[in-house]
Amino acid sequence: MPPPSTTDARIADFAKRIETKGDIASLQQHLKEVIEGDVFKGSHRSGQFLQYIVDQAIAGHFESLKERVIGMELFGRSASYDTGDDAIVRVTASDVRKRLLQHYGRYGATSEYRINLPSGSYIPEITRVPHGELISDGALAHGEMGQLRHDSPGPNLESVPVPAGLGIEDFALPQLEATKPKLLGEYRWLFFGILIVAINLTLWGIVWSRSSPIETPHTSSLPWSALFGSPHAVELITSDPNIAEIQGIAGSQVSVSDYANHNYIPVPNKLTPEQDYFCRTVLRGDNSAGVDAPIVAKVAALAQTFSKSIEVRAARNIQLTDLKSDNSFVFLGSPRSDPWFSLFSDQLDFRFEFDKGSRSEFIRNIHPRPSEQPQYVPTAPGWATGDSYSIIALVKNPDQNGQVLLLAGANAEGTEAAGRFVTDLPRLSTELRKCGFASSGPLRHFEMLLHLNTMAGTPNNIDLVSCHILPDVSSH
């Protein structure tokens, strides 16, 4: 008997949340509060969309929660309309996801319900926490990750939290407050003696840790030694899923030149008024892809081993002049979701191209070696089951002294796979040695082609397909 599908699991889970009339009434009241709240007041269409999908789910009409059906029933489209050219359902769903995140960011702590619309689906997910109960850290983390996928907006990545150790005072103060004065009086000399010894041991520990740092295994590995070994800053640039969405609506690519000049809608004169409106609505946001968040966290943790920090910026918030420096950069996303990637494509053997027929990216191998293919075409679009590809590339920033690390996939799962692979230092070092050079040796530029399986938005079985050592950019 085959395992239940992701859709079947979502339907079954939703049904559990509305087993009684009281459950349905409570959910409908919460839905009303969300739609009439500050966040959804700015978009009547998004409110209608959320009302529609929840009502259909409550009624058990899950067959209506498909793109074409929603387009027909909610937006009045004809039965033969082209969902590829008319992206009204996808655009509205994306806006609903963003507004739900904003709503629960404000009121989630006091909300009994949480409505989530997973990427790649129009079946809502409902989480309920009865009043008076606390949500565990694990549950909160699980809930957040459920909303950080693909075209869903990610968290604000401008500041990356750095874990801090607990000092001796975290434990000493409560103990002192709970100790009886009589006991302190009788044993004050013993107490002060122990305190002095503890302080000395703490100070010696600090001095020893600073004078004799313990190197984490593989921290000298490329590409991290090239980035964090430099005295200059390291900037991580997150992707721009909104620009990818606009290109899908417009059916045309946004060049890096247009992107740099803030011309984000490639063919505004060819769009319908409705498409133009949605494109400009999407541009009001400035969000990173959900898969960027865990990559940022892992890179920040690696930076700490070098006593460095990273500056995180969104792709749309940088200028061409920002790249004219000796800083090093990490770019997340393919040219489709981060046009800045194109500035470095001419250094690569594995290059992203967009196929208009399948409306997806693939990777062309311009210098195929024996047993390599001339192109690598994914069989799975985002949030689907199949094969996909991604690249990891360390290249030089042209005309500058800094290095550039590119982590990009043909879909979001591919970018996530590249981030996992490159931050798995033991495996990365092993694979680099197989490529023909020591990971801790002199700086050499390289690129890796990865293959991965995807299932319901998760990358699995990430394998190295090929590794090319790149010539110095000055020789081109």
Coordinates of C-alpha atoms in Angstrom, one line a residue:
M1 CA 0.0 0.0 0.0
P2 CA 1.6 3.3 -1.0
P3 CA 2.2 6.0 1.6
P4 CA -0.3 8.8 1.8
S5 CA 0.5 11.8 -0.3
T6 CA 1.4 15.2 1.2
T7 CA -2.0 16.5 0.0
D8 CA -3.9 13.7 1.7
A9 CA -1.9 14.3 4.9
R10 CA -2.9 18.0 4.8
I11 CA -6.5 17.2 4.2
A12 CA -6.6 14.7 7.1
D13 CA -4.9 17.2 9.4
F14 CA -7.3 19.9 8.5
A15 CA -10.3 17.6 9.2
K16 CA -8.9 17.0 12.7
R17 CA -9.0 20.7 13.5
I18 CA -12.8 21.1 12.7
E19 CA -14.3 17.9 14.2
T20 CA -17.1 19.8 16.0
K21 CA -19.4 22.8 15.2
G22 CA -17.6 24.6 18.0
D23 CA -14.3 24.1 16.3
I24 CA -15.7 25.5 13.0
A25 CA -17.2 28.5 14.7
S26 CA -14.0 29.3 16.6
L27 CA -11.9 29.0 13.4
Q28 CA -14.4 31.2 11.4
Q29 CA -14.2 33.9 14.1
H30 CA -10.5 33.8 14.0
L31 CA -10.5 34.0 10.2
K32 CA -12.8 37.1 10.5
E33 CA -10.4 38.7 12.9
V34 CA -7.5 38.1 10.6
I35 CA -9.2 39.5 7.5
E36 CA -10.6 42.5 9.3
G37 CA -7.2 43.2 11.0
D38 CA -4.7 45.9 10.0
V39 CA -2.6 43.6 7.8
F40 CA -5.4 42.4 5.4
K41 CA -7.3 45.7 5.4
G42 CA -4.8 46.9 2.7
S43 CA -5.9 44.1 0.2
H44 CA -9.5 43.2 -0.3
R45 CA -8.5 40.6 -2.9
S46 CA -6.1 38.8 -0.5
G47 CA -8.8 38.8 2.2
Q48 CA -11.2 37.3 -0.3
F49 CA -8.7 34.7 -1.3
L50 CA -8.0 33.6 2.3
Q51 CA -11.8 33.5 3.0
Y52 CA -12.4 31.3 0.0
I53 CA -9.7 28.7 0.6
V54 CA -10.6 28.3 4.3
D55 CA -14.3 28.1 3.5
Q56 CA -13.7 25.5 0.8
A57 CA -11.5 23.5 3.2
I58 CA -14.2 23.6 6.0
A59 CA -16.8 22.4 3.5
G60 CA -14.5 19.6 2.4
H61 CA -14.3 20.9 -1.2
F62 CA -10.5 20.3 -1.5
E63 CA -10.9 19.6 -5.2
S64 CA -11.7 23.3 -5.6
L65 CA -8.3 24.3 -4.1
K66 CA -6.4 24.1 -7.4
E67 CA -5.1 27.0 -9.4
R68 CA -7.4 26.8 -12.4
V69 CA -10.5 26.2 -10.3
I70 CA -9.6 29.2 -8.0
G71 CA -9.0 31.3 -11.0
M72 CA -12.4 30.4 -12.4
E73 CA -14.5 30.6 -9.3
L74 CA -12.9 33.4 -7.4
F75 CA -11.4 35.6 -10.2
G76 CA -13.9 34.9 -13.0
R77 CA -11.5 33.4 -15.4
S78 CA -12.7 31.2 -18.3
A79 CA -12.3 27.4 -18.1
S80 CA -9.6 27.6 -20.9
Y81 CA -7.5 30.4 -19.4
D82 CA -3.7 29.9 -19.5
T83 CA -2.4 29.7 -16.0
G84 CA 1.1 30.1 -17.3
D85 CA 0.4 33.5 -18.7
D86 CA -2.1 34.6 -16.1
A87 CA -0.5 34.2 -12.7
I88 CA -3.3 35.9 -10.7
V89 CA -3.8 33.0 -8.4
R90 CA -0.1 32.4 -7.6
V91 CA 0.5 36.1 -7.1
T92 CA -2.4 36.5 -4.8
A93 CA -1.4 33.4 -2.8
S94 CA 2.1 34.8 -2.4
D95 CA 0.6 38.0 -1.1
V96 CA -1.6 36.1 1.4
R97 CA 1.4 34.2 2.7
K98 CA 3.3 37.4 3.3
R99 CA 0.3 39.0 5.1
L100 CA -0.2 36.0 7.3
L101 CA 3.4 36.2 8.4
Q102 CA 3.0 39.9 9.2
H103 CA -0.3 39.3 11.1
Y104 CA 1.1 36.5 13.3
G105 CA 4.3 38.4 13.8
R106 CA 2.1 41.1 15.5
Y107 CA -0.6 39.0 17.2
G108 CA 0.7 35.4 17.2
A109 CA 1.6 35.4 20.9
T110 CA -2.1 35.9 21.8
S111 CA -3.7 34.0 19.0
E112 CA -5.4 30.6 19.6
Y113 CA -5.2 29.7 15.9
R114 CA -2.5 30.1 13.3
I115 CA -3.4 29.8 9.6
N116 CA -0.6 28.8 7.2
L117 CA -0.6 28.5 3.4
P118 CA 2.3 26.3 2.4
S119 CA 4.2 27.1 -0.8
G120 CA 3.1 25.1 -3.7
S121 CA -0.3 24.4 -2.3
Y122 CA -3.7 26.1 -1.8
I123 CA -4.8 23.9 1.0
P124 CA -4.5 25.9 4.3
E125 CA -2.9 24.4 7.4
I126 CA -4.4 25.2 10.8
T127 CA -2.5 25.1 14.1
R128 CA -4.4 25.5 17.3
V129 CA -3.1 26.2 20.8
P130 CA -5.8 26.3 23.5
H131 CA -5.7 29.4 25.7
G132 CA -3.5 29.0 28.7
E133 CA -1.1 26.6 27.1
L134 CA 2.4 27.5 26.2
I135 CA 3.9 26.6 22.8
S136 CA 7.2 24.8 23.2
D137 CA 10.3 26.1 21.6
G138 CA 10.4 23.1 19.3
A139 CA 6.8 23.7 18.2
L140 CA 7.5 27.3 17.5
A141 CA 10.6 26.4 15.5
H142 CA 8.6 23.9 13.5
G143 CA 5.9 26.4 12.8
E144 CA 8.4 29.0 11.6
M145 CA 10.1 26.5 9.3
G146 CA 6.8 25.6 7.8
Q147 CA 6.6 29.2 6.5
L148 CA 10.1 29.6 5.3
R149 CA 9.9 27.8 1.9
H150 CA 10.5 29.1 -1.6
D151 CA 8.4 32.1 -2.4
S152 CA 7.3 32.6 1.2
P153 CA 9.0 35.6 2.7
G154 CA 11.9 34.8 5.0
P155 CA 12.6 36.5 8.3
N156 CA 14.5 39.8 8.6
L157 CA 18.1 38.7 8.1
E158 CA 19.7 42.0 8.7
S159 CA 21.0 40.9 12.1
V160 CA 22.0 37.3 12.8
P161 CA 21.8 36.2 16.5
V162 CA 25.0 34.9 18.0
P163 CA 24.6 32.3 20.7
A164 CA 26.1 33.5 24.0
G165 CA 27.5 31.4 26.8
L166 CA 26.2 31.6 30.3
G167 CA 28.4 33.4 32.8
I168 CA 29.0 32.3 36.4
E169 CA 26.7 35.1 37.6
D170 CA 23.8 33.4 35.9
F171 CA 23.9 30.8 38.6
A172 CA 25.5 32.7 41.5
L173 CA 22.9 35.4 42.0
P174 CA 19.9 33.2 42.6
Q175 CA 21.9 31.1 45.0
L176 CA 23.0 34.1 47.0
E177 CA 19.4 35.4 47.2
A178 CA 18.2 32.0 48.5
T179 CA 20.9 31.7 51.1
K180 CA 20.0 32.6 54.7
P181 CA 21.9 35.5 56.3
K182 CA 22.8 33.3 59.3
L183 CA 24.4 30.8 57.0
L184 CA 26.4 33.5 55.2
G185 CA 27.5 34.9 58.5
E186 CA 28.8 31.6 59.8
Y187 CA 30.6 30.6 56.6
R188 CA 31.5 34.0 55.1
W189 CA 35.3 33.3 55.2
L190 CA 34.8 30.0 53.5
F191 CA 32.4 31.6 51.0
F192 CA 34.8 34.4 50.1
G193 CA 37.7 31.9 49.7
I194 CA 35.7 29.7 47.3
L195 CA 34.6 32.9 45.4
I196 CA 38.2 34.0 45.0
V197 CA 39.3 30.6 43.7
A198 CA 36.3 30.5 41.3
I199 CA 37.2 34.0 40.0
N200 CA 40.8 33.0 39.5
L201 CA 39.9 29.9 37.7
T202 CA 37.5 31.8 35.4
L203 CA 40.1 34.4 34.6
W204 CA 42.7 31.8 33.9
G205 CA 40.2 30.1 31.6
I206 CA 39.6 33.3 29.7
V207 CA 43.3 33.9 29.3
W208 CA 44.0 30.3 28.2
S209 CA 41.1 30.3 25.7
R210 CA 42.4 33.6 24.1
S211 CA 46.0 32.6 24.0
S212 CA 45.5 29.0 22.8
P213 CA 42.4 28.9 20.5
I214 CA 41.2 25.4 19.6
E215 CA 40.8 25.2 15.9
T216 CA 37.6 23.6 14.8
P217 CA 38.5 20.8 12.3
H218 CA 38.4 21.8 8.7
T219 CA 38.1 25.6 9.4
S220 CA 41.1 26.1 7.1
S221 CA 39.1 24.6 4.2
L222 CA 38.3 26.4 1.0
P223 CA 36.2 28.4 0.3
W224 CA 35.9 29.6 3.9
S225 CA 39.6 30.2 4.4
A226 CA 39.6 32.5 1.4
L227 CA 36.6 34.5 2.6
F228 CA 37.2 34.7 6.3
G229 CA 41.0 34.7 6.1
S230 CA 40.9 38.1 4.5
P231 CA 41.1 41.3 6.7
H232 CA 38.2 42.7 4.7
A233 CA 34.5 42.3 5.5
V234 CA 32.3 39.5 4.3
E235 CA 28.9 40.3 2.9
L236 CA 26.1 37.7 2.3
I237 CA 23.5 38.7 -0.3
T238 CA 20.2 37.0 0.0
S239 CA 18.1 36.2 -3.1
D240 CA 15.1 38.1 -4.4
P241 CA 12.1 35.7 -4.9
N242 CA 9.9 38.7 -5.7
I243 CA 11.9 39.4 -8.9
A244 CA 11.6 35.8 -9.9
E245 CA 7.9 36.0 -9.5
I246 CA 7.7 39.2 -11.6
Q247 CA 9.7 37.4 -14.4
G248 CA 7.2 34.6 -14.3
I249 CA 4.3 37.1 -14.7
A250 CA 6.0 39.1 -17.4
G251 CA 7.4 36.2 -19.3
S252 CA 10.7 38.0 -19.8
Q253 CA 14.0 38.1 -18.1
V254 CA 15.3 41.0 -15.9
S255 CA 18.9 41.7 -16.9
V256 CA 21.5 42.6 -14.3
S257 CA 21.7 46.1 -15.9
D258 CA 18.0 46.7 -15.5
Y259 CA 18.1 45.3 -12.0
A260 CA 21.0 47.5 -11.0
N261 CA 19.1 50.5 -12.4
H262 CA 15.9 49.5 -10.5
N263 CA 14.0 48.6 -13.6
Y264 CA 12.3 45.6 -12.1
I265 CA 9.5 45.1 -14.6
P266 CA 11.1 44.1 -17.9
V267 CA 8.2 44.7 -20.3
P268 CA 5.7 47.0 -18.5
N269 CA 3.9 48.0 -21.8
K270 CA 3.1 44.4 -22.6
L271 CA 1.4 43.7 -19.3
T272 CA -2.3 43.9 -18.6
P273 CA -3.4 46.5 -16.1
E274 CA -4.0 43.7 -13.6
Q275 CA -0.6 42.1 -14.2
D276 CA 1.1 45.5 -13.9
Y277 CA -0.8 46.1 -10.6
F278 CA 0.3 42.8 -9.1
C279 CA 3.9 43.3 -10.2
R280 CA 4.0 46.6 -8.4
T281 CA 2.3 45.1 -5.4
V282 CA 4.9 42.4 -5.2
L283 CA 7.7 45.0 -5.4
R284 CA 6.5 46.6 -2.2
G285 CA 8.0 43.6 -0.3
D286 CA 11.7 43.0 -0.1
N287 CA 12.0 39.5 1.2
S288 CA 14.6 36.7 1.0
A289 CA 13.6 33.2 0.1
G290 CA 12.8 30.9 3.0
V291 CA 15.7 28.6 2.2
D292 CA 18.1 31.5 2.7
A293 CA 17.6 31.7 6.4
P294 CA 19.3 28.4 7.4
I295 CA 22.1 29.1 5.1
V296 CA 22.7 32.5 6.7
A297 CA 22.7 30.9 10.2
K298 CA 25.3 28.2 9.2
V299 CA 27.6 30.7 7.5
A300 CA 27.3 33.0 10.5
A301 CA 28.3 30.1 12.7
L302 CA 31.3 29.3 10.5
A303 CA 32.4 33.0 10.6
Q304 CA 32.6 32.8 14.4
T305 CA 35.3 30.1 14.1
F306 CA 37.4 32.8 12.4
S307 CA 36.4 35.5 14.9
K308 CA 34.5 37.2 12.1
S309 CA 31.0 38.3 11.5
I310 CA 29.0 38.6 8.3
E311 CA 26.9 41.5 7.0
V312 CA 23.6 40.3 5.5
R313 CA 21.9 42.3 2.8
A314 CA 19.1 41.8 0.4
A315 CA 19.9 41.7 -3.3
R316 CA 17.6 44.6 -4.1
N317 CA 19.3 46.7 -1.4
I318 CA 22.8 46.8 -2.9
Q319 CA 24.2 48.9 -5.7
L320 CA 26.8 48.1 -8.4
T321 CA 29.2 50.4 -6.5
D322 CA 28.9 48.2 -3.4
L323 CA 30.7 45.4 -5.4
K324 CA 33.6 47.7 -6.3
S325 CA 35.5 46.9 -3.1
D326 CA 37.9 44.3 -1.7
N327 CA 35.2 42.8 0.5
S328 CA 34.3 39.2 -0.1
F329 CA 30.7 38.2 -1.0
V330 CA 28.4 35.2 -0.7
F331 CA 25.5 35.3 -3.2
L332 CA 22.4 33.1 -2.7
G333 CA 20.2 32.1 -5.7
S334 CA 20.5 31.7 -9.4
P335 CA 20.3 34.5 -12.0
R336 CA 16.5 34.1 -11.9
S337 CA 16.2 35.0 -8.3
D338 CA 19.4 37.1 -8.0
P339 CA 20.4 38.9 -11.2
W340 CA 23.7 39.9 -9.6
F341 CA 24.8 36.3 -10.2
S342 CA 25.2 37.1 -13.9
L343 CA 28.2 39.4 -13.2
F344 CA 30.3 36.3 -12.5
S345 CA 28.8 33.8 -15.0
D346 CA 31.6 34.3 -17.6
Q347 CA 34.1 32.7 -15.1
L348 CA 32.0 29.5 -14.9
D349 CA 31.8 26.3 -16.9
F350 CA 28.4 25.5 -15.4
R351 CA 26.0 28.3 -16.4
F352 CA 22.3 28.8 -15.7
E353 CA 20.0 29.2 -18.7
F354 CA 16.2 29.6 -18.8
D355 CA 14.0 27.4 -20.9
K356 CA 10.9 29.3 -21.9
G357 CA 9.1 26.1 -23.0
S358 CA 9.3 24.5 -19.5
R359 CA 9.5 27.9 -17.8
S360 CA 12.4 26.6 -15.7
E361 CA 16.2 26.9 -15.4
F362 CA 18.7 24.3 -16.4
I363 CA 22.5 24.2 -16.2
R364 CA 24.6 24.2 -19.4
N365 CA 28.1 22.8 -19.3
I366 CA 30.1 24.9 -21.7
H367 CA 33.3 22.8 -21.3
P368 CA 32.1 19.3 -20.9
R369 CA 34.8 16.7 -20.0
P370 CA 34.8 13.0 -20.7
S371 CA 31.7 11.4 -19.1
E372 CA 30.1 14.8 -18.5
Q373 CA 26.8 15.9 -20.1
P374 CA 26.5 19.2 -22.1
Q375 CA 23.5 20.2 -20.1
Y376 CA 21.8 19.2 -16.9
V377 CA 18.0 19.5 -16.9
P378 CA 15.9 19.2 -13.7
T379 CA 12.9 17.0 -13.8
A380 CA 11.2 18.7 -10.8
P381 CA 10.2 22.4 -10.5
G382 CA 10.0 23.9 -7.1
W383 CA 8.1 22.0 -4.4
A384 CA 7.8 18.8 -6.5
T385 CA 9.3 15.3 -6.6
G386 CA 12.1 14.6 -9.0
D387 CA 15.7 15.5 -9.8
S388 CA 17.4 18.9 -9.7
Y389 CA 20.9 20.5 -9.8
S390 CA 22.8 23.2 -8.1
I391 CA 26.3 24.7 -8.1
I392 CA 28.9 25.9 -5.6
A393 CA 31.5 28.2 -7.1
L394 CA 34.4 30.2 -5.7
V395 CA 35.4 32.9 -8.1
K396 CA 37.2 36.2 -8.1
N397 CA 35.5 39.6 -7.9
P398 CA 36.7 41.1 -11.2
D399 CA 39.1 44.0 -10.9
Q400 CA 39.0 43.6 -7.1
N401 CA 40.9 41.6 -4.5
G402 CA 37.9 40.0 -2.8
Q403 CA 36.5 36.6 -3.4
V404 CA 32.9 35.6 -4.4
L405 CA 31.1 32.4 -3.3
L406 CA 28.1 31.5 -5.4
L407 CA 25.4 29.1 -4.0
A408 CA 22.7 28.6 -6.5
G409 CA 20.1 26.0 -7.6
A410 CA 17.8 25.5 -10.5
N411 CA 15.1 25.7 -7.8
A412 CA 14.9 26.7 -4.2
E413 CA 15.7 23.1 -3.1
G414 CA 18.9 23.3 -5.1
T415 CA 20.0 26.4 -3.4
E416 CA 19.3 24.8 0.0
A417 CA 21.3 21.7 -1.1
A418 CA 24.3 23.9 -2.1
G419 CA 24.1 25.6 1.3
R420 CA 24.0 22.3 3.2
F421 CA 26.9 20.9 1.2
V422 CA 29.3 23.8 1.5
T423 CA 28.8 24.2 5.2
D424 CA 29.4 20.5 5.9
L425 CA 33.1 21.0 6.3
P426 CA 34.3 17.3 6.7
R427 CA 32.5 16.3 3.6
L428 CA 33.5 19.4 1.7
S429 CA 37.2 18.8 2.4
T430 CA 36.9 15.2 1.3
E431 CA 35.2 16.1 -2.0
L432 CA 37.7 18.9 -2.7
R433 CA 40.6 16.4 -2.3
K434 CA 38.9 14.1 -4.8
C435 CA 38.8 17.1 -7.2
G436 CA 42.6 17.1 -7.2
F437 CA 43.8 19.8 -4.7
A438 CA 44.2 20.1 -1.0
S439 CA 41.4 22.1 0.6
S440 CA 43.9 23.8 2.9
G441 CA 46.4 24.6 0.1
P442 CA 46.9 27.7 -1.9
L443 CA 43.9 29.6 -3.1
R444 CA 42.3 28.1 -6.2
H445 CA 39.0 28.9 -7.7
F446 CA 36.7 26.1 -8.4
E447 CA 33.1 25.1 -9.1
M448 CA 31.1 22.1 -8.1
L449 CA 28.0 20.7 -9.8
L450 CA 25.6 18.9 -7.4
H451 CA 22.7 16.5 -8.1
L452 CA 19.8 16.1 -5.6
N453 CA 16.4 14.5 -5.3
T454 CA 13.5 16.6 -4.2
M455 CA 10.3 15.6 -2.5
A456 CA 7.7 18.0 -1.2
G457 CA 10.2 20.9 -1.0
T458 CA 13.0 19.0 0.7
P459 CA 16.4 18.2 -0.9
N460 CA 17.7 14.7 -0.4
N461 CA 20.6 12.5 -1.6
I462 CA 22.9 15.4 -2.4
D463 CA 25.8 14.1 -4.5
L464 CA 28.7 15.7 -6.3
V465 CA 28.5 15.2 -10.0
S466 CA 31.5 17.1 -11.2
C467 CA 34.2 19.5 -10.0
H468 CA 36.1 21.9 -12.2
I469 CA 39.2 23.9 -11.2
L470 CA 38.9 27.3 -12.8
P471 CA 41.7 29.3 -14.3
D472 CA 42.6 32.7 -12.8
V473 CA 40.2 35.4 -14.0
S474 CA 43.1 37.5 -15.2
S475 CA 43.9 34.9 -17.9
H476 CA 40.4 35.3 -19.5

